[in-house]
PDB file of C-alpha atoms in Angstrom:
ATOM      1  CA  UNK A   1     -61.923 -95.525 -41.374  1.00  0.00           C
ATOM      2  CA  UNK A   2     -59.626 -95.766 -44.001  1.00  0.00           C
ATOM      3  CA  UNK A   3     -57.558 -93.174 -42.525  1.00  0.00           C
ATOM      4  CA  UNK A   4     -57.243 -95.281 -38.917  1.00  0.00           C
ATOM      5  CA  UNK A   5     -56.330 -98.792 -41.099  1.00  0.00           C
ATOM      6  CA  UNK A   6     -53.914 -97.061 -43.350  1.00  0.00           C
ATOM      7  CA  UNK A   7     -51.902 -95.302 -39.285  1.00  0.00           C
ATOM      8  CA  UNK A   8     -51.908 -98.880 -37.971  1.00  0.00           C
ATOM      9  CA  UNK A   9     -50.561-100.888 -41.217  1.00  0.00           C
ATOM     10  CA  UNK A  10     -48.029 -97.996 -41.382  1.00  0.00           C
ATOM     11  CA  UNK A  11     -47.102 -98.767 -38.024  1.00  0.00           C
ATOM     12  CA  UNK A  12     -46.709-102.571 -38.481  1.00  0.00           C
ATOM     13  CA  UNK A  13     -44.679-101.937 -41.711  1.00  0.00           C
ATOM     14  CA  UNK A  14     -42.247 -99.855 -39.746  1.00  0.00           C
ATOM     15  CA  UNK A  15     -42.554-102.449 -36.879  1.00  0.00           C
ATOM     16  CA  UNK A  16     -41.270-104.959 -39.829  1.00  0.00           C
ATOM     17  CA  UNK A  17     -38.543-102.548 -41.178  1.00  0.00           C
ATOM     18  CA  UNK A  18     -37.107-102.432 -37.895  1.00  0.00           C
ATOM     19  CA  UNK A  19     -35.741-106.132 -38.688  1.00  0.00           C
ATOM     20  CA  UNK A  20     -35.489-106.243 -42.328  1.00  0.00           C
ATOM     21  CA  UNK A  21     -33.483-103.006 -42.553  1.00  0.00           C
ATOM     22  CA  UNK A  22     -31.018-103.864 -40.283  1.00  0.00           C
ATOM     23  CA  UNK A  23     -30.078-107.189 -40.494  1.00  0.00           C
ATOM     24  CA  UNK A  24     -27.705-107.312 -43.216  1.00  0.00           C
ATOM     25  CA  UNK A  25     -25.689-104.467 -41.634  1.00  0.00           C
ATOM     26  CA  UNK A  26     -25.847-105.862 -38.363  1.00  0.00           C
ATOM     27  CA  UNK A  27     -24.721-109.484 -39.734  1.00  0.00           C
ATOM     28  CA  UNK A  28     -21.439-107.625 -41.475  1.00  0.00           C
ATOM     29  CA  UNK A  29     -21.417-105.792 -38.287  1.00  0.00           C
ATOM     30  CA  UNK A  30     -21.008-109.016 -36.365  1.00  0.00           C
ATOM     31  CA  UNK A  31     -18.601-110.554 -38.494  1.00  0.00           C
ATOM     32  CA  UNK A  32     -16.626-107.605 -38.587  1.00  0.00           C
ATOM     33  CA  UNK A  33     -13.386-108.516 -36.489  1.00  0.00           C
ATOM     34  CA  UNK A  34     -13.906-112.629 -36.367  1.00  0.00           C
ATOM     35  CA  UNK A  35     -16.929-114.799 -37.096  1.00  0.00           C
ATOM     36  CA  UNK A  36     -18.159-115.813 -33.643  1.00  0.00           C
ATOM     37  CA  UNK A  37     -20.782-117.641 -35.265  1.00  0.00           C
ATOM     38  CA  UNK A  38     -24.339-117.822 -35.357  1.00  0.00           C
ATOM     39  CA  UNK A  39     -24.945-116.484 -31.556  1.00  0.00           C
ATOM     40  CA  UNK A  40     -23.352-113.330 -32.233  1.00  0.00           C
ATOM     41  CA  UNK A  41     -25.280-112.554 -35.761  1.00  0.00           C
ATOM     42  CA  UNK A  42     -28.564-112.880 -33.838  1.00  0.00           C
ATOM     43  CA  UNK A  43     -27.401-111.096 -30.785  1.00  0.00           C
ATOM     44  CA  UNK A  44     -26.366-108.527 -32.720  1.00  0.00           C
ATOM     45  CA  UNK A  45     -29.256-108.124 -34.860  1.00  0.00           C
ATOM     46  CA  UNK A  46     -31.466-108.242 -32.513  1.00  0.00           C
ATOM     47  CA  UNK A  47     -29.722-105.522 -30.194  1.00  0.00           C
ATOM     48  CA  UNK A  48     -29.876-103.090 -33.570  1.00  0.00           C
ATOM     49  CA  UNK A  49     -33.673-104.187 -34.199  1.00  0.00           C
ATOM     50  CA  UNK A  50     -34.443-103.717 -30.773  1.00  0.00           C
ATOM     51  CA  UNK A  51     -33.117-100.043 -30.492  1.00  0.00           C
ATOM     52  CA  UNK A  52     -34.835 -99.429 -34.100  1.00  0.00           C
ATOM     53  CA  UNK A  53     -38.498-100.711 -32.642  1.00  0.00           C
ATOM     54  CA  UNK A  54     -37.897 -98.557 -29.664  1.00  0.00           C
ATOM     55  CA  UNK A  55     -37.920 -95.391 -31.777  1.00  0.00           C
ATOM     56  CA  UNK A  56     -40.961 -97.176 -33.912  1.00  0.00           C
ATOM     57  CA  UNK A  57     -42.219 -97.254 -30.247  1.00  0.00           C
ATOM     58  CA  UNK A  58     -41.783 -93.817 -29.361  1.00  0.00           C
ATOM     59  CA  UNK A  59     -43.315 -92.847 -32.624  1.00  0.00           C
ATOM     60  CA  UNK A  60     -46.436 -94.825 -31.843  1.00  0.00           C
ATOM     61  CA  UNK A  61     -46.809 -93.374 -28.652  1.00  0.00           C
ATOM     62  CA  UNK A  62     -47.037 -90.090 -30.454  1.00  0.00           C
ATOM     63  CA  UNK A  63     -49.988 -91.589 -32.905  1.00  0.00           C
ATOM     64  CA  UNK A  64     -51.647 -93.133 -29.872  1.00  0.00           C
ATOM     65  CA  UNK A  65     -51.697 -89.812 -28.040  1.00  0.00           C
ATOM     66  CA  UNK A  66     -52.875 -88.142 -31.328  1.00  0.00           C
ATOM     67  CA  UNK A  67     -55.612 -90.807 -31.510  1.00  0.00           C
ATOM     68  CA  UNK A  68     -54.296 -92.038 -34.743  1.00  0.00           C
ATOM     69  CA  UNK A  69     -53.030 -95.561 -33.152  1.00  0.00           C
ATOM     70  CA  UNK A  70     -55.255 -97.312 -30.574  1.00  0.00           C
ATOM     71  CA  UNK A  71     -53.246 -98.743 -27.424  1.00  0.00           C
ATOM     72  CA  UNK A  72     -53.946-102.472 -29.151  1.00  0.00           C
ATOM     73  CA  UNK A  73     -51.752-101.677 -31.420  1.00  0.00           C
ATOM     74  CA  UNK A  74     -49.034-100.777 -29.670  1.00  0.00           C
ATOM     75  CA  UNK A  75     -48.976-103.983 -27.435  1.00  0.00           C
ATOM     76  CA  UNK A  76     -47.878-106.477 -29.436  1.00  0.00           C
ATOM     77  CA  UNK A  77     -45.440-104.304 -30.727  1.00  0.00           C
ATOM     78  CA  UNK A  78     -43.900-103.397 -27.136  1.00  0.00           C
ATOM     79  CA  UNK A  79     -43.996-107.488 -26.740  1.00  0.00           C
ATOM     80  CA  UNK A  80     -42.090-107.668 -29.914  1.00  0.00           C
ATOM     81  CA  UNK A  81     -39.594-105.214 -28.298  1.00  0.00           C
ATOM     82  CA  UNK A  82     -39.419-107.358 -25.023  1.00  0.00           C
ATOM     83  CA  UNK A  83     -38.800-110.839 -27.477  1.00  0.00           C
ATOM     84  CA  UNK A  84     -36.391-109.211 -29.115  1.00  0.00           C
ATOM     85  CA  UNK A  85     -34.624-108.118 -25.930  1.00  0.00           C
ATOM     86  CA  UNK A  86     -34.348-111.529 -24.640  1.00  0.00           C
ATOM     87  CA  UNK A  87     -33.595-113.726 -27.358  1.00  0.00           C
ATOM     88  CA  UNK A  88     -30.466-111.245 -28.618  1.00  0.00           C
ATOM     89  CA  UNK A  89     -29.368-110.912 -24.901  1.00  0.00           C
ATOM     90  CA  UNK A  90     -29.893-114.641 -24.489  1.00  0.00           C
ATOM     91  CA  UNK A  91     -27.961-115.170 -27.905  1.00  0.00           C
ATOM     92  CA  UNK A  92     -25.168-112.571 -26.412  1.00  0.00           C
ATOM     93  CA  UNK A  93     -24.878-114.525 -23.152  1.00  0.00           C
ATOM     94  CA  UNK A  94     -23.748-117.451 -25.129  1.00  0.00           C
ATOM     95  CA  UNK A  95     -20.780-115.687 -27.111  1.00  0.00           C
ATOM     96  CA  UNK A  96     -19.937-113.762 -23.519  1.00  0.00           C
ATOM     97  CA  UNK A  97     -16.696-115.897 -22.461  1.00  0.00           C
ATOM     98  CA  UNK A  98     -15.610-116.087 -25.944  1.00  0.00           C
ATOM     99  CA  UNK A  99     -15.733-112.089 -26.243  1.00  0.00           C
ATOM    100  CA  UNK A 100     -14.224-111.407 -23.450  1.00  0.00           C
ATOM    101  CA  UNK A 101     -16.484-108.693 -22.203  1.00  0.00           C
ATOM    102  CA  UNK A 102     -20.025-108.618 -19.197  1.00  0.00           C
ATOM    103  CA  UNK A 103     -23.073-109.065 -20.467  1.00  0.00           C
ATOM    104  CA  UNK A 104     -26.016-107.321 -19.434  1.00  0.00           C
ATOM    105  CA  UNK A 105     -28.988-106.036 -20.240  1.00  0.00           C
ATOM    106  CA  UNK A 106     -27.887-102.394 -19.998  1.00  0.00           C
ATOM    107  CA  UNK A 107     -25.361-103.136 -22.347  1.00  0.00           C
ATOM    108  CA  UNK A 108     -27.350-104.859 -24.636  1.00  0.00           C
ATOM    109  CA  UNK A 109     -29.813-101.769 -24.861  1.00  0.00           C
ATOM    110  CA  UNK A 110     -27.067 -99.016 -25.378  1.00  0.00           C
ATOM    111  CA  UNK A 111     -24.999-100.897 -27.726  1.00  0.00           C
ATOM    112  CA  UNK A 112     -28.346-101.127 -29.956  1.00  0.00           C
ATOM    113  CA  UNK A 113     -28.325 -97.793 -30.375  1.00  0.00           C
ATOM    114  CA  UNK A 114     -25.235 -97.453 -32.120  1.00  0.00           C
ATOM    115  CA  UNK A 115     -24.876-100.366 -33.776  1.00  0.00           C
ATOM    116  CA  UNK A 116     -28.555 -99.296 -35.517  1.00  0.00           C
ATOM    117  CA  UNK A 117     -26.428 -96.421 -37.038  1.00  0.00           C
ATOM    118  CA  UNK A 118     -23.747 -98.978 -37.696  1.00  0.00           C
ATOM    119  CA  UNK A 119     -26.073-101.516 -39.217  1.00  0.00           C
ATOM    120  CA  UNK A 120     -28.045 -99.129 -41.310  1.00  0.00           C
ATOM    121  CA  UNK A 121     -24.487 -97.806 -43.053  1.00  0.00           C
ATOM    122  CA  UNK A 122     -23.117-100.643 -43.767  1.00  0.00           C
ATOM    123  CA  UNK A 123     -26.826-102.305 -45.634  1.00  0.00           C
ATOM    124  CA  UNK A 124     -26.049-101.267 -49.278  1.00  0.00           C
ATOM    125  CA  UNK A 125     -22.817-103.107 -49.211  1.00  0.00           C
ATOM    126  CA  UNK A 126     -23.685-105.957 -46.952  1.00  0.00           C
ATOM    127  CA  UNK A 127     -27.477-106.488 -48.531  1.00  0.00           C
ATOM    128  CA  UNK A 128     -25.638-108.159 -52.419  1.00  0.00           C
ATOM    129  CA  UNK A 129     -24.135-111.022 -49.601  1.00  0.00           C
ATOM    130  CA  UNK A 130     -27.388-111.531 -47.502  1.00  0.00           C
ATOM    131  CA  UNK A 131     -29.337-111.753 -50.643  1.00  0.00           C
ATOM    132  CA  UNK A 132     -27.143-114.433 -52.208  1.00  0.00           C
ATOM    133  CA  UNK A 133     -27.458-116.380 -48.944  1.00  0.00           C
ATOM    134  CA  UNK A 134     -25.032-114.919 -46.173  1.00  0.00           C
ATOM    135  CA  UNK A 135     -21.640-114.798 -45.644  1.00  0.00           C
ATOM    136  CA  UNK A 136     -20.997-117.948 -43.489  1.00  0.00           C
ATOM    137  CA  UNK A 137     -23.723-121.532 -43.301  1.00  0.00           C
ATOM    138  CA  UNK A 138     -24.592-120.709 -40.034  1.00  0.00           C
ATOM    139  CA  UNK A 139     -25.916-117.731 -41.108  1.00  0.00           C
ATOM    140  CA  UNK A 140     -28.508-119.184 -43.237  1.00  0.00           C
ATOM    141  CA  UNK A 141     -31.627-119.507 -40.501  1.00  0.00           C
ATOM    142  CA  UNK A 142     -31.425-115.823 -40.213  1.00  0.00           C
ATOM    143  CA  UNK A 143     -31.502-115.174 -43.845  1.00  0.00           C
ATOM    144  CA  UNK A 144     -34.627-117.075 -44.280  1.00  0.00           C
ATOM    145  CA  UNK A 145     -36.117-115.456 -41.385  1.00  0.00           C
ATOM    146  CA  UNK A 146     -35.284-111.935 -43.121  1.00  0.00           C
ATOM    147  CA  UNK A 147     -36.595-113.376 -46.532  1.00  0.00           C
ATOM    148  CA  UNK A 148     -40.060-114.289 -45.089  1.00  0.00           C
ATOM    149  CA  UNK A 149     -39.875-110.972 -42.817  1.00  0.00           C
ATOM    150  CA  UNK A 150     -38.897-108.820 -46.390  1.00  0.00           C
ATOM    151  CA  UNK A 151     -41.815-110.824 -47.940  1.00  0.00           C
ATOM    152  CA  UNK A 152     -44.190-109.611 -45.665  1.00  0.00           C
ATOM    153  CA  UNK A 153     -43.404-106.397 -45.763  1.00  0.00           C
ATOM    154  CA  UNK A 154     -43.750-105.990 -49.280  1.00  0.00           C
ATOM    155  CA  UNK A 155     -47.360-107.315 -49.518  1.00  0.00           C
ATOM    156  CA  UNK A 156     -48.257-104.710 -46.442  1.00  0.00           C
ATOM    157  CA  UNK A 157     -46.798-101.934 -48.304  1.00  0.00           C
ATOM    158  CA  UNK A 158     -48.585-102.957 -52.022  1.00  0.00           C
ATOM    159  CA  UNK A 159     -51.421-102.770 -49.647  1.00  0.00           C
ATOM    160  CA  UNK A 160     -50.527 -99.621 -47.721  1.00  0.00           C
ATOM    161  CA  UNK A 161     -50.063 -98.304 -51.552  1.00  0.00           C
ATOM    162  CA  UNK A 162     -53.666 -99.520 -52.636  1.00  0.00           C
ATOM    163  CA  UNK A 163     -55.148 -97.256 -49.547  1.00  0.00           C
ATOM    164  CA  UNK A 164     -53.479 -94.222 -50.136  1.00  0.00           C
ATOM    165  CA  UNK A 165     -54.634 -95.005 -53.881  1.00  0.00           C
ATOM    166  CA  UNK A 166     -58.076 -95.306 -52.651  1.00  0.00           C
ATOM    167  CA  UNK A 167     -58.251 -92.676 -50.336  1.00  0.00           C
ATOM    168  CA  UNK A 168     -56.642 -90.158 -53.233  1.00  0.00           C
ATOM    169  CA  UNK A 169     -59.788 -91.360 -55.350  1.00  0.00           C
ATOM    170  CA  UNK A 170     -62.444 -91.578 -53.254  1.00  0.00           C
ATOM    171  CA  UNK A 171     -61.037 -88.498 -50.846  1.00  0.00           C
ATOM    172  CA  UNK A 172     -63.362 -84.806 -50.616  1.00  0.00           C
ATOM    173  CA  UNK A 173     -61.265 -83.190 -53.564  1.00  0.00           C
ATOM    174  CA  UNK A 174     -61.480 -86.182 -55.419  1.00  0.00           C
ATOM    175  CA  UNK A 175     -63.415 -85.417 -58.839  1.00  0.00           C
ATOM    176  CA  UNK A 176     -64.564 -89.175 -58.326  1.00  0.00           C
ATOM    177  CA  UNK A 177     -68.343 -89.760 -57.432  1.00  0.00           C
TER     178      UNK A 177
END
């Protein structure tokens, strides 16, 4: 049992981690050549968190085959995907004229892919200005939306921590009763 919990709160940790780790990046990503404002932050995170949770998605298709993950689990996750699909295309469509470039949803998708690699480079030196409050105002609703997301994930991994504590003590080698 404890095994089962412990696969699907690792799961929604890395489900988490797919936002929290890139957004910083993906903001100084965004405002790399010209701050288009708050439209292009969140389209651009979200196009780097959505190519992150499809690789978390891949990976729970694995556990789910392995009958580690139940196919509940991976649900709201592949909804999560879809949300975050549409509201970072949606965001993109906004900036589209001021770019300069077509917008679609093909795009959207493949660009994710390497701005995730982008995103995830550039976090150590973006992360000091996201965690002092961003680097423009209109940046701000994002950084409380990665606060609260970084706050969650914290309490799920003290409590992924206190499983694999109690599994190590109360496991068959354990010299526990």
């Amino acid at each position: 049992m404890v095994k089962v919990r412990y696969k699907t709160l690792e799961f929604w940790l890395l489900t988490l981690l797919s936002f929290v780790l890139t957004m910083p990046g993906a903001v100084a990503f965004a405002n790399w050549d010209a701050p288009y404002g708050f439209h292009k932050d969140l389209a651009t995170w979200m196009s780097c968190a959505s190519a992150a949770l499809l690789l978390v998605l891949i990976y729970g298709a694995y556990e789910w085959k392995n009958g580690r993950l139940s196919f509940g689990i991976l649900v709201p996750v592949i909804l999560a995907w879809f949300i975050a699909v549409f509201v970072g295309l949606n965001a993109e469509k906004e900036i589209c004229g001021q770019m300069g470039y077509h917008c679609g949803l093909l795009t959207f998708i493949a660009a994710g892919f390497p701005g995730l690699l982008i995103s995830l480079m550039l976090l150590p030196f973006a992360l000091p200005e996201i965690l002092a409050g961003g680097p423009y105002s209109y940046d701000r609703p994002l950084v409380i939306a990665w606060y609260l997301l970084l706050a969650v994930a914290i309490i799920l991994s003290v409590i992924l921590y206190r499983l694999k504590k109690e599994e190590r003590l109360t496991g068959p080698d354990s010299p526990a009763p």
